[in-house]
Coordinates of C-alpha atoms in Angstrom, one line a residue:
X6 CA 5.1 171.7 7.0
X7 CA 3.1 171.6 3.9
X8 CA 6.1 170.3 2.0
X9 CA 6.8 167.5 4.5
X10 CA 3.1 166.3 4.3
X11 CA 3.3 166.1 0.6
X12 CA 6.5 164.1 0.8
X13 CA 5.0 161.9 3.4
X14 CA 2.0 161.5 1.2
X15 CA 4.0 160.6 -1.8
X16 CA 6.0 158.1 0.4
X17 CA 2.8 156.6 1.7
X18 CA 1.6 156.2 -1.9
X19 CA 4.8 154.5 -2.9
X20 CA 4.7 152.3 0.1
X21 CA 1.2 151.3 -0.7
X22 CA 2.0 150.6 -4.4
X23 CA 5.2 148.5 -3.3
X24 CA 2.9 146.7 -0.8
X25 CA 0.4 145.8 -3.6
X26 CA 3.3 144.7 -5.8
X27 CA 4.7 142.6 -3.0
X28 CA 1.3 141.0 -2.3
X29 CA 1.0 140.4 -6.1
X30 CA 4.2 138.8 -6.1
X31 CA 3.5 136.6 -3.0
X32 CA 0.3 135.5 -4.6
X33 CA 2.3 134.4 -7.8
X34 CA 4.8 132.7 -5.7
X35 CA 2.0 130.9 -3.6
X36 CA 0.3 129.9 -7.0
X37 CA 3.6 128.6 -8.3
X38 CA 4.2 126.7 -5.1
X39 CA 0.8 125.1 -5.5
X40 CA 1.4 124.3 -9.0
X41 CA 4.6 122.7 -8.0
X42 CA 3.0 120.6 -5.4
X43 CA 0.1 119.5 -7.9
X44 CA 2.9 118.7 -10.5
X45 CA 4.7 116.6 -7.9
X46 CA 1.7 114.7 -7.0
X47 CA 0.8 114.1 -10.7
X48 CA 4.3 113.2 -11.4
X49 CA 4.4 110.7 -8.7
X50 CA 1.0 109.3 -9.8
X51 CA 2.5 108.9 -13.2
X52 CA 5.5 107.3 -12.0
X53 CA 3.2 104.8 -10.1
X54 CA 1.3 104.2 -13.3
X55 CA 4.5 103.7 -15.2
X56 CA 5.6 101.2 -12.5
X57 CA 2.3 99.3 -12.6
X58 CA 2.5 99.2 -16.4
X59 CA 6.0 97.8 -16.3
X60 CA 5.0 95.4 -13.6
X61 CA 2.0 94.2 -15.7
X62 CA 4.3 93.8 -18.7
X63 CA 6.7 91.8 -16.6
X64 CA 3.8 89.6 -15.3
X65 CA 2.4 89.3 -18.8
X66 CA 6.0 88.0 -19.9
X67 CA 5.9 85.5 -17.0
X68 CA 2.5 84.2 -18.0
X69 CA 3.5 84.0 -21.6
X70 CA 6.5 81.9 -20.6
X71 CA 4.6 79.7 -18.4
X72 CA 1.9 79.3 -21.1
X73 CA 4.5 78.6 -23.6
X74 CA 6.0 75.9 -21.6
X75 CA 2.6 74.4 -20.9
X76 CA 1.6 74.4 -24.5
X77 CA 5.0 73.1 -25.4
X78 CA 4.5 70.4 -23.1
X79 CA 0.9 69.7 -24.4
X80 CA 2.2 69.9 -28.0
X81 CA 5.1 67.5 -27.1
X82 CA 2.7 65.1 -25.4
X83 CA 0.3 65.2 -28.5
X84 CA 3.3 64.7 -30.7
X85 CA 4.4 61.6 -28.6
X86 CA 0.8 60.3 -28.6
X87 CA 0.5 61.0 -32.3
X88 CA 3.8 59.2 -33.0
X89 CA 2.8 56.1 -30.9
X90 CA -0.7 56.2 -32.6
X91 CA 1.0 56.3 -35.9
X92 CA 3.3 53.4 -35.1
X93 CA 0.3 51.5 -33.7
X94 CA -1.7 52.3 -36.7
X95 CA 1.2 51.1 -38.9
X96 CA 1.4 47.8 -37.0
X97 CA -2.4 47.4 -37.1
X98 CA -2.4 48.2 -40.7
X99 CA 0.5 45.8 -41.4
X100 CA -1.4 43.1 -39.5
X101 CA -4.6 44.0 -41.2
X102 CA -2.9 43.9 -44.6
X103 CA -1.5 40.5 -43.8
X104 CA -4.8 39.3 -42.5
X105 CA -6.5 40.7 -45.7
X106 CA -3.9 38.9 -47.7
X107 CA -4.4 35.6 -46.0
X108 CA -8.2 36.0 -46.2
X109 CA -7.9 36.8 -50.0
X110 CA -5.9 33.7 -50.4
X111 CA -8.4 31.7 -48.5
X112 CA -11.1 33.1 -50.5
X113 CA -9.4 32.5 -53.8
X114 CA -8.7 29.0 -52.7
X115 CA -12.3 28.6 -51.6
X116 CA -13.5 29.9 -55.0
X117 CA -11.1 27.5 -56.8
X118 CA -12.3 24.6 -54.8
X119 CA -15.9 25.8 -55.4
X120 CA -15.2 25.7 -59.2
X121 CA -13.7 22.5 -59.0
X122 CA -16.6 21.0 -57.0
X123 CA -19.1 22.6 -59.6
X124 CA -17.0 20.8 -62.4
X125 CA -17.1 17.6 -60.7
X126 CA -20.8 17.9 -59.9
X127 CA -21.4 18.7 -63.6
X128 CA -19.2 15.7 -64.7
X129 CA -21.0 13.5 -62.1
X130 CA -24.4 14.7 -63.2
X131 CA -23.4 14.1 -66.9
X132 CA -22.1 10.7 -66.2
X133 CA -25.3 9.8 -64.2
X134 CA -27.4 11.0 -67.1
X135 CA -25.4 8.9 -69.4
X136 CA -25.6 5.8 -67.3
X137 CA -29.3 6.3 -66.9
X138 CA -29.7 6.7 -70.6
X139 CA -27.7 3.7 -71.2
X140 CA -29.6 1.7 -68.6
X141 CA -32.9 2.6 -70.2
X142 CA -31.7 1.7 -73.6
X143 CA -30.5 -1.7 -72.3
X144 CA -33.8 -2.3 -70.7
X145 CA -35.7 -1.3 -73.7
X146 CA -33.4 -3.5 -75.9
X147 CA -33.8 -6.4 -73.4
X148 CA -37.5 -6.0 -73.6
X149 CA -37.7 -6.1 -77.3
X150 CA -35.5 -9.1 -77.4
X151 CA -37.6 -10.7 -74.6
X152 CA -34.8 -11.2 -72.4
X153 CA -33.9 -8.9 -69.5
X154 CA -31.4 -10.5 -67.2
X155 CA -32.2 -9.5 -63.6
X156 CA -28.5 -9.5 -62.6
X157 CA -27.8 -6.7 -65.3
X158 CA -30.6 -4.6 -64.1
X159 CA -29.7 -5.0 -60.5
X160 CA -26.0 -4.0 -61.3
X161 CA -27.2 -1.0 -63.2
X162 CA -29.4 0.0 -60.5
X163 CA -26.6 -0.4 -57.8
X164 CA -24.2 1.6 -60.0
X165 CA -27.0 4.3 -60.3
X166 CA -27.3 4.4 -56.5
X167 CA -23.6 4.9 -56.2
X168 CA -23.7 7.6 -58.5
X169 CA -26.6 9.4 -56.8
X170 CA -24.6 9.0 -53.5
X171 CA -21.5 10.6 -55.0
X172 CA -23.7 13.4 -56.3
X173 CA -25.0 14.0 -52.7
X174 CA -21.5 13.9 -51.4
X175 CA -20.3 16.6 -53.8
X176 CA -23.4 18.7 -53.2
X177 CA -22.6 18.7 -49.4
X178 CA -19.0 19.5 -50.1
X179 CA -20.2 22.4 -52.4
X180 CA -22.4 23.8 -49.6
X181 CA -19.5 23.5 -47.1
X182 CA -17.4 25.4 -49.5
X183 CA -20.0 28.1 -49.9
X184 CA -20.1 28.4 -46.1
X185 CA -16.3 28.9 -46.0
X186 CA -16.5 31.4 -48.8
X187 CA -19.1 33.4 -46.9
X188 CA -17.0 33.4 -43.7
X189 CA -13.9 34.6 -45.5
X190 CA -15.8 37.4 -47.0
X191 CA -17.2 38.5 -43.7
X192 CA -13.8 38.4 -42.0
X193 CA -12.5 40.4 -45.1
X194 CA -15.1 43.0 -44.6
X195 CA -14.4 43.2 -40.8
X196 CA -10.7 43.8 -41.4
X197 CA -11.5 46.5 -43.9
X198 CA -13.8 48.2 -41.3
X199 CA -10.9 47.9 -38.7
X200 CA -8.5 49.6 -41.1
X201 CA -10.9 52.4 -41.8
X202 CA -11.5 53.1 -38.0
X203 CA -7.7 53.2 -37.5
X204 CA -7.4 55.7 -40.4
X205 CA -10.1 57.8 -38.6
X206 CA -8.3 57.8 -35.3
X207 CA -5.0 58.8 -36.9
X208 CA -6.9 61.8 -38.8
X209 CA -8.4 62.9 -35.3
X210 CA -5.0 62.8 -33.8
X211 CA -3.5 65.0 -36.5
X212 CA -6.4 67.5 -36.1
X213 CA -5.7 67.8 -32.4
X214 CA -2.0 68.4 -33.0
X215 CA -2.8 71.1 -35.6
X216 CA -5.3 72.7 -33.2
X217 CA -2.7 72.8 -30.4
X218 CA -0.1 74.4 -32.7
X219 CA -2.7 76.9 -33.9
X220 CA -3.6 77.9 -30.2
X221 CA 0.0 78.4 -29.2
X222 CA 0.5 80.6 -32.3
X223 CA -2.6 82.6 -31.6
X224 CA -1.4 83.1 -27.9
X225 CA 1.9 84.2 -29.1
X226 CA 0.4 86.9 -31.5
X227 CA -1.8 88.0 -28.6
X228 CA 1.2 88.5 -26.3
X229 CA 3.1 90.5 -28.9
X230 CA 0.0 92.7 -29.2
X231 CA -0.4 93.3 -25.5
X232 CA 3.4 93.9 -25.3
X233 CA 3.1 96.4 -28.0
X234 CA 0.2 98.3 -26.4
X235 CA 2.0 98.4 -23.0
X236 CA 5.2 99.8 -24.7
X237 CA 3.0 102.6 -26.3
X238 CA 1.4 103.4 -22.8
X239 CA 4.9 103.4 -21.1
X240 CA 6.4 105.6 -23.6
X241 CA 3.5 108.1 -23.3
X242 CA 3.7 108.0 -19.4
X243 CA 7.5 108.8 -19.6
X244 CA 7.0 111.7 -21.9
X245 CA 4.3 113.1 -19.6
X246 CA 6.9 112.7 -16.6
X247 CA 9.5 114.5 -18.4
X248 CA 7.2 117.3 -19.4
X249 CA 6.2 117.6 -15.7
X250 CA 9.8 117.6 -14.6
X251 CA 10.7 120.4 -17.0

């Protein structure tokens, strides 16, 4: 009996040891099952993040295409406006140059006429001075001789009046020529101002086109940077997903 009890005791101890080992293995299995569940959840979450990243990348790509089309249209419109402005500027410049040429011709003609009037005026004044001096000498000679014919004196006075009238006419023509010269100068200055304004408008259009091109280039670089960052994130997420699968 005593031997049976000892055998029974040993069997009980072995049973208890096996039960403890079984409980330990079951705990390990439970922990492993929990780990698998958590890993599955994390893997699904990572897959969701990867999908969101890919969707975001696709959305950015669509936005880039839309933006590129809009910018291309804007640049195209700006180019068309610039071309039209340049053509208009060329036409205006051609008309302005032609107007300037005509005004220069008018000014040169007015200056030439003014110079001719000045010469005629000087000649008329010189002749009037000579006639007056001649009249004075004739009158003095007549007084000394004691004979001054009234008709001679009257004729000389009449000729002097005619010369004075001619002098006044020439002076009036000279004033008119000066006014024409001033008007031509004002018109010439106005045409020069219009040409400068047209040059300023052309420079402004060129600046706008350059700014649009710069903005398109900057946005393209920005898209490439975002695309690179999303590619790195996607790669990291895929690597983490493979690790969890393993």
